mmCIF file with all atom_site columns, C-alpha atoms in Angstrom:
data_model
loop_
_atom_site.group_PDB
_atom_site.id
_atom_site.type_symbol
_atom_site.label_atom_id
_atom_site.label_alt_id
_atom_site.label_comp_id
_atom_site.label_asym_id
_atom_site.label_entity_id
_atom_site.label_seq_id
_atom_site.pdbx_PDB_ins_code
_atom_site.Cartn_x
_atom_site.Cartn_y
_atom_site.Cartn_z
_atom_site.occupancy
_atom_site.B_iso_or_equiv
_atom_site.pdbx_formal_charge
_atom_site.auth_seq_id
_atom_site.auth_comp_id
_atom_site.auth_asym_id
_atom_site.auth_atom_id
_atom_site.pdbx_PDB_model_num
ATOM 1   C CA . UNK A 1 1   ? 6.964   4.946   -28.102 1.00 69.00 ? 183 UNK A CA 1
ATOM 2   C CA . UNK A 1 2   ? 5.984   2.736   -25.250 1.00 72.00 ? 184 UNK A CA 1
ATOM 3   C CA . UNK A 1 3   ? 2.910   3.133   -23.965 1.00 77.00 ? 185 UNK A CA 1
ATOM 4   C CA . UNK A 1 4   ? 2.546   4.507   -20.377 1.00 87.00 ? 186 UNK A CA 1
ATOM 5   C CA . UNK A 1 5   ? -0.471  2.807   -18.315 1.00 93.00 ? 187 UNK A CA 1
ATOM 6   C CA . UNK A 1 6   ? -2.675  5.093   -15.930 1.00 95.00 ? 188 UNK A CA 1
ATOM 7   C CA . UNK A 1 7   ? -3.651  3.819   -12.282 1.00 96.00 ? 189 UNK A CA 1
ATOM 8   C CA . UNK A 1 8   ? -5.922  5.191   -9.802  1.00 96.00 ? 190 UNK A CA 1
ATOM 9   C CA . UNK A 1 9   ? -5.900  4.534   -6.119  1.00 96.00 ? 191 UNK A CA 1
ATOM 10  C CA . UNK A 1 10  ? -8.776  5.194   -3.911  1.00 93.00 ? 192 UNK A CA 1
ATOM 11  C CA . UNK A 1 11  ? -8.068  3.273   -0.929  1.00 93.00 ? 193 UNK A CA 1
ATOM 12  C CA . UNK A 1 12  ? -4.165  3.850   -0.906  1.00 96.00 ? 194 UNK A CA 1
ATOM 13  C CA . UNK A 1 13  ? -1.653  1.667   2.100   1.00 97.00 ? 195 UNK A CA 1
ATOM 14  C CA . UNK A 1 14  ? 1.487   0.742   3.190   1.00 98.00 ? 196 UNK A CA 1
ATOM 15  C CA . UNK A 1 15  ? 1.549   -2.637  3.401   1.00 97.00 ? 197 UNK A CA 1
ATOM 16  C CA . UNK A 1 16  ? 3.680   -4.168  6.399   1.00 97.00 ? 198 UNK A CA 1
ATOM 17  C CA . UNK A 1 17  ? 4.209   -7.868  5.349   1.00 97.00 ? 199 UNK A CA 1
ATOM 18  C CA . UNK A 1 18  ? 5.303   -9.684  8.335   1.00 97.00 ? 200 UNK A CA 1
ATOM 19  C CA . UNK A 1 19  ? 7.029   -13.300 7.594   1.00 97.00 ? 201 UNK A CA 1
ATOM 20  C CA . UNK A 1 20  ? 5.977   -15.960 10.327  1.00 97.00 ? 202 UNK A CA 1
ATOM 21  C CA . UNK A 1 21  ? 5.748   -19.970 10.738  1.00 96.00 ? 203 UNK A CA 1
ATOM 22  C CA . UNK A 1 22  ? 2.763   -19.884 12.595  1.00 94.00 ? 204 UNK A CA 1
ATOM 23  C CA . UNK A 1 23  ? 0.075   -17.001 14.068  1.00 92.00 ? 205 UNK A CA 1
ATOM 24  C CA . UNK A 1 24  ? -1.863  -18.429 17.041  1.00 89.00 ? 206 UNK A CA 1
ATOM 25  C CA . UNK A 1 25  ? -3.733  -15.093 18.808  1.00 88.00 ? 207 UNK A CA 1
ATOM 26  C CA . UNK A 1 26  ? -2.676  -14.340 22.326  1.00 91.00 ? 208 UNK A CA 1
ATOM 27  C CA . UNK A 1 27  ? 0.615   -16.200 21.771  1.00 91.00 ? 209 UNK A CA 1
ATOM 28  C CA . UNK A 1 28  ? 4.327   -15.270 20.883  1.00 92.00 ? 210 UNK A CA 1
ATOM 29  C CA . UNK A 1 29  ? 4.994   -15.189 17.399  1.00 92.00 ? 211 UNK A CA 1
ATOM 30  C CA . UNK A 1 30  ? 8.529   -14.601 15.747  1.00 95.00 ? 212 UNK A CA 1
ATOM 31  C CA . UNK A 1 31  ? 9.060   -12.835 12.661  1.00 96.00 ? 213 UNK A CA 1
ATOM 32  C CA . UNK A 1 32  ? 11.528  -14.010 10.029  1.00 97.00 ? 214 UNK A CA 1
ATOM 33  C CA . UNK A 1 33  ? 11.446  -10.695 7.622   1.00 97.00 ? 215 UNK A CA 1
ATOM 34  C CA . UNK A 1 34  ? 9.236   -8.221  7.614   1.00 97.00 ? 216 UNK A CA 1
ATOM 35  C CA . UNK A 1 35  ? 8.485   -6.359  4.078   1.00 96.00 ? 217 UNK A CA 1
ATOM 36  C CA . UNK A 1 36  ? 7.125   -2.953  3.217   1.00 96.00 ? 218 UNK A CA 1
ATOM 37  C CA . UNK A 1 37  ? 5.527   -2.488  0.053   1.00 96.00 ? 219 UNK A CA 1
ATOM 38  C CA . UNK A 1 38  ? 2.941   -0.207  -1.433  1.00 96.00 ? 220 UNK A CA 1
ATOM 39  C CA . UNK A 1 39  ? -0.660  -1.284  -0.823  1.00 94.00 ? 221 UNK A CA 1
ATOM 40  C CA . UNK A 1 40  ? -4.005  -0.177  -2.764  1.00 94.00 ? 222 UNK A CA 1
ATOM 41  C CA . UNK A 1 41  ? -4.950  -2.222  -6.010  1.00 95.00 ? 223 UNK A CA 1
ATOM 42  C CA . UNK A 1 42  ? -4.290  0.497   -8.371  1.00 96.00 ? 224 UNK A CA 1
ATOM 43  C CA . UNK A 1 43  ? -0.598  1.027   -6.627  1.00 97.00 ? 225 UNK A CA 1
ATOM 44  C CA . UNK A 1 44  ? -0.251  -2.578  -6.539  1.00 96.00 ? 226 UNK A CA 1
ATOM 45  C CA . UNK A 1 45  ? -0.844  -3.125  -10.417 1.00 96.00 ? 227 UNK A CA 1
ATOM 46  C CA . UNK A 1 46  ? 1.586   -0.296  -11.265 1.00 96.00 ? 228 UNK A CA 1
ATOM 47  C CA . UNK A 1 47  ? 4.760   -2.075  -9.277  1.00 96.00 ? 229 UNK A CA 1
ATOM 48  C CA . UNK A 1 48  ? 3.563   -5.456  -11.477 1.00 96.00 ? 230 UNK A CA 1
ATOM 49  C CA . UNK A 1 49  ? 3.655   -2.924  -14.617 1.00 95.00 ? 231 UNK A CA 1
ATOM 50  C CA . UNK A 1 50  ? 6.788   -1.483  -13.297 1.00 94.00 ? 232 UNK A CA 1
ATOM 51  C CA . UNK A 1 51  ? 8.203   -5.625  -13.007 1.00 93.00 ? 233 UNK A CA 1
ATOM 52  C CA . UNK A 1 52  ? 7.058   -6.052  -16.273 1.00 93.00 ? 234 UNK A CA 1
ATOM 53  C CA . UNK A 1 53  ? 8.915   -2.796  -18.247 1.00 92.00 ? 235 UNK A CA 1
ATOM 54  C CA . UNK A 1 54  ? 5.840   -0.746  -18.557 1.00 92.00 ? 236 UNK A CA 1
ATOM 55  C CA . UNK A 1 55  ? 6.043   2.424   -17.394 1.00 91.00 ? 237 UNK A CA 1
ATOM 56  C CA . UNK A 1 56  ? 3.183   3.618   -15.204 1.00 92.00 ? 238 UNK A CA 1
ATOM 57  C CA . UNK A 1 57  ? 1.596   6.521   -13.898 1.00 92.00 ? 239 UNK A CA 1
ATOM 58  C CA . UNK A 1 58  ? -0.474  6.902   -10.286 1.00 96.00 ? 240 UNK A CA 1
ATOM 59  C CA . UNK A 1 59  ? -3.072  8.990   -9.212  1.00 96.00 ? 241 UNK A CA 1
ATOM 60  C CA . UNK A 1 60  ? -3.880  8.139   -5.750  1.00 97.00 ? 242 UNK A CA 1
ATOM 61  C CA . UNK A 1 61  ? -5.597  9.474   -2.410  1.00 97.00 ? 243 UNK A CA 1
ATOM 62  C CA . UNK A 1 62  ? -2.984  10.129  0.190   1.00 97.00 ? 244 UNK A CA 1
ATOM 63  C CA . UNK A 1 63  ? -3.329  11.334  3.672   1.00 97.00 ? 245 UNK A CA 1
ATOM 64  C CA . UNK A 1 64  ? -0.598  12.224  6.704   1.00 97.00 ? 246 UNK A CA 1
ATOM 65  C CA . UNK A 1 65  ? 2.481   10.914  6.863   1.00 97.00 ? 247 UNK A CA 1
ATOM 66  C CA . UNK A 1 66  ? 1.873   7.875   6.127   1.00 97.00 ? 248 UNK A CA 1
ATOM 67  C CA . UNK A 1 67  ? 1.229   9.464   2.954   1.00 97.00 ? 249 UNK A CA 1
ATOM 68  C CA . UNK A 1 68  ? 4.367   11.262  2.386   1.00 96.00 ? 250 UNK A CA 1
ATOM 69  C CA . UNK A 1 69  ? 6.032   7.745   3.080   1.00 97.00 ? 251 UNK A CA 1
ATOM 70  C CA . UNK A 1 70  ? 3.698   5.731   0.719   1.00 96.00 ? 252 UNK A CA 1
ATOM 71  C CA . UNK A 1 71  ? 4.576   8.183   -1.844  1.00 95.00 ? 253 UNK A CA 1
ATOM 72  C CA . UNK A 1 72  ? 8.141   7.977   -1.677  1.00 95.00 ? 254 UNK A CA 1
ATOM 73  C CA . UNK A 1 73  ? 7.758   3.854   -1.581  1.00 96.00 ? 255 UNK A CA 1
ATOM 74  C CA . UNK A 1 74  ? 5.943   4.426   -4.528  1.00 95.00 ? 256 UNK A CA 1
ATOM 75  C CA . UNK A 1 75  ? 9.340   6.124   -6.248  1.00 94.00 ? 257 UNK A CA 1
ATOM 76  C CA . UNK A 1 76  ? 11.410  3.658   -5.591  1.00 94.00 ? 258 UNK A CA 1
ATOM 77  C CA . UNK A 1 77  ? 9.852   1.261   -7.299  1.00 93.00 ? 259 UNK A CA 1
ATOM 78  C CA . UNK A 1 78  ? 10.051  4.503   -10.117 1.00 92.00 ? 260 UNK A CA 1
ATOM 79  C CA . UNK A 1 79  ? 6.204   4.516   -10.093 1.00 93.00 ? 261 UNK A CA 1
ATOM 80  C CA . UNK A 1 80  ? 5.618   8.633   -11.100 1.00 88.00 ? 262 UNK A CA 1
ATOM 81  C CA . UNK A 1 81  ? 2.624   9.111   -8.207  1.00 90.00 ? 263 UNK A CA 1
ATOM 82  C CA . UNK A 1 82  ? 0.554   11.838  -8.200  1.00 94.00 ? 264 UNK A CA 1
ATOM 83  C CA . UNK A 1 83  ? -1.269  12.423  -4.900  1.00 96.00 ? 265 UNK A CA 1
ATOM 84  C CA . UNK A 1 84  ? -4.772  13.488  -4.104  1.00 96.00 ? 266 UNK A CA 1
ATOM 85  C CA . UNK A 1 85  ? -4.524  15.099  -0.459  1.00 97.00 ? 267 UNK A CA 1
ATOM 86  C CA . UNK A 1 86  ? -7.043  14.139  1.296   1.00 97.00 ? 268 UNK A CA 1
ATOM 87  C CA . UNK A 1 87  ? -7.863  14.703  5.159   1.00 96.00 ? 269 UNK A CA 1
ATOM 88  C CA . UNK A 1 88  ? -7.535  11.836  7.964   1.00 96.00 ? 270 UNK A CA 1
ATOM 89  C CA . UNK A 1 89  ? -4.458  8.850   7.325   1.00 97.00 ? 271 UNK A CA 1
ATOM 90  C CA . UNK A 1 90  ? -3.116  6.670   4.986   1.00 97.00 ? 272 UNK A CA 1
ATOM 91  C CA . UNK A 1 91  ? -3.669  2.958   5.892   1.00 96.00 ? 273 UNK A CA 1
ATOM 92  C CA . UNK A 1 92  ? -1.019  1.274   7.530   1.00 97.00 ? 274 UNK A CA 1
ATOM 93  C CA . UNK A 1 93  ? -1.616  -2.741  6.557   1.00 96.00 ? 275 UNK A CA 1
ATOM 94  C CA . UNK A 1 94  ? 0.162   -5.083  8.773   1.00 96.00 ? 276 UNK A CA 1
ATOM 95  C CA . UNK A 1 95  ? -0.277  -8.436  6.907   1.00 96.00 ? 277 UNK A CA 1
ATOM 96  C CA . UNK A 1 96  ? 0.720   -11.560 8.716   1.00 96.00 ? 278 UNK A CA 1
ATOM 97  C CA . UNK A 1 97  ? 2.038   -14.813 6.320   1.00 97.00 ? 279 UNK A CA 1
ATOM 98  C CA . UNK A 1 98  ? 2.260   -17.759 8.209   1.00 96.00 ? 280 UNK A CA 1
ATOM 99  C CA . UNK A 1 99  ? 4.248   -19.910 6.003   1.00 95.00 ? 281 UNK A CA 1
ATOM 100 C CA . UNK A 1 100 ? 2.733   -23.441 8.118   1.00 94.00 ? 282 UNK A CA 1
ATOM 101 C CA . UNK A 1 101 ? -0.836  -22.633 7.504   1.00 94.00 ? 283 UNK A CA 1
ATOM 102 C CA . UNK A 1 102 ? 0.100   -21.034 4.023   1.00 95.00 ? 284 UNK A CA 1
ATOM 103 C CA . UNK A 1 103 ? -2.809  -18.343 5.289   1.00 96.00 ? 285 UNK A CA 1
ATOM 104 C CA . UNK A 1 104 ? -2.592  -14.415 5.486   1.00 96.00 ? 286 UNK A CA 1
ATOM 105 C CA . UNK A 1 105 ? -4.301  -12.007 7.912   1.00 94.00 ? 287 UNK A CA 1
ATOM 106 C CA . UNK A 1 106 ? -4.914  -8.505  7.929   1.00 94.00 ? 288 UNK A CA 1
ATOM 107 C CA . UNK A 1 107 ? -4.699  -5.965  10.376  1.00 94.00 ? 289 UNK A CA 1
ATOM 108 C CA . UNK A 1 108 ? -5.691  -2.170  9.181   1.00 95.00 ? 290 UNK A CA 1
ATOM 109 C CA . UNK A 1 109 ? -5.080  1.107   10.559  1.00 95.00 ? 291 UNK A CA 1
ATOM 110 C CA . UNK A 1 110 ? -5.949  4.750   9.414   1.00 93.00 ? 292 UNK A CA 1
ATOM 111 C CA . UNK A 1 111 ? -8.309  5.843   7.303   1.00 93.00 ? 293 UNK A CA 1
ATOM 112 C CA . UNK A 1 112 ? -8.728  7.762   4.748   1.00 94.00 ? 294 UNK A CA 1
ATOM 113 C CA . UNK A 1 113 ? -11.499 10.925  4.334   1.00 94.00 ? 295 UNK A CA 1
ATOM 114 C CA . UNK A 1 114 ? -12.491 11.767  1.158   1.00 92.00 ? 296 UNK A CA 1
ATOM 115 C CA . UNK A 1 115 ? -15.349 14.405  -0.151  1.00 91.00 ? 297 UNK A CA 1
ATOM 116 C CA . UNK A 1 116 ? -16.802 15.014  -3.155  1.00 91.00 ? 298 UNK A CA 1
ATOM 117 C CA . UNK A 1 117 ? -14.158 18.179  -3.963  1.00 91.00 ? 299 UNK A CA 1
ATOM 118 C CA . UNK A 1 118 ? -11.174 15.442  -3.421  1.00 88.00 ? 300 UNK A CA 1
ATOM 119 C CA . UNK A 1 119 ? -12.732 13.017  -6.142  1.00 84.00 ? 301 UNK A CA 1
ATOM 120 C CA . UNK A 1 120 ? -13.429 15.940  -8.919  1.00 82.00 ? 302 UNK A CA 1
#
């Protein structure tokens, strides 16, 4: 039997990856592709298990909708999730390649509020 690899995700996103040449702030930039993905190192570990064969199981802290998306993201990439509700908003990650500069840059939104009775 294969073994099936355990990942926990405290700090759980969606990660918007936005494709660009170049990012200069306060001018027009046009996006090639834009990319949503799963965000959160444990999350992101299970879809490299998930590329690799392994199968892989989530535990992560989900709030909102954003949530409820996340965790369907998260099933199409046949990662089994279980969620930890917690209270406030999953993080929405807009991440900004510039393929000129070969650079990345984050923008965050939402955030997540977790108590003691969410982590037990």
């Amino acid at each position: 039997m294969a073994p099936t690899i355990l990942t926990v995700t405290l700090n759980s996103a969606i990660d918007q990856v936005l494709l660009v040449d170049a990012f200069n702030p306060g001018s027009e930039a046009t996006i090639q592709k834009t990319i949503t993905c799963v965000g959160g190192k444990g999350l992101d570990s299970s879809v490299a298990l998930r590329g690799l064969g392994v199968e892989t199981y989530a535990i992560a802290l989900l709030a909102g909708e954003h949530g409820r998306t996340l965790e369907q993201i998260a099933a199409g990439y046949g990662i089994s999730i279980r969620p930890v509700w917690v209270e406030g908003e999953t993080r929405v990650c807009y991440v900004v390649a510039e393929k000129t500069a070969k650079r990345v840059s984050h923008l965050k939104a939402g955030l997540l509020r977790v108590t003691e009775n969410h982590l037990n």
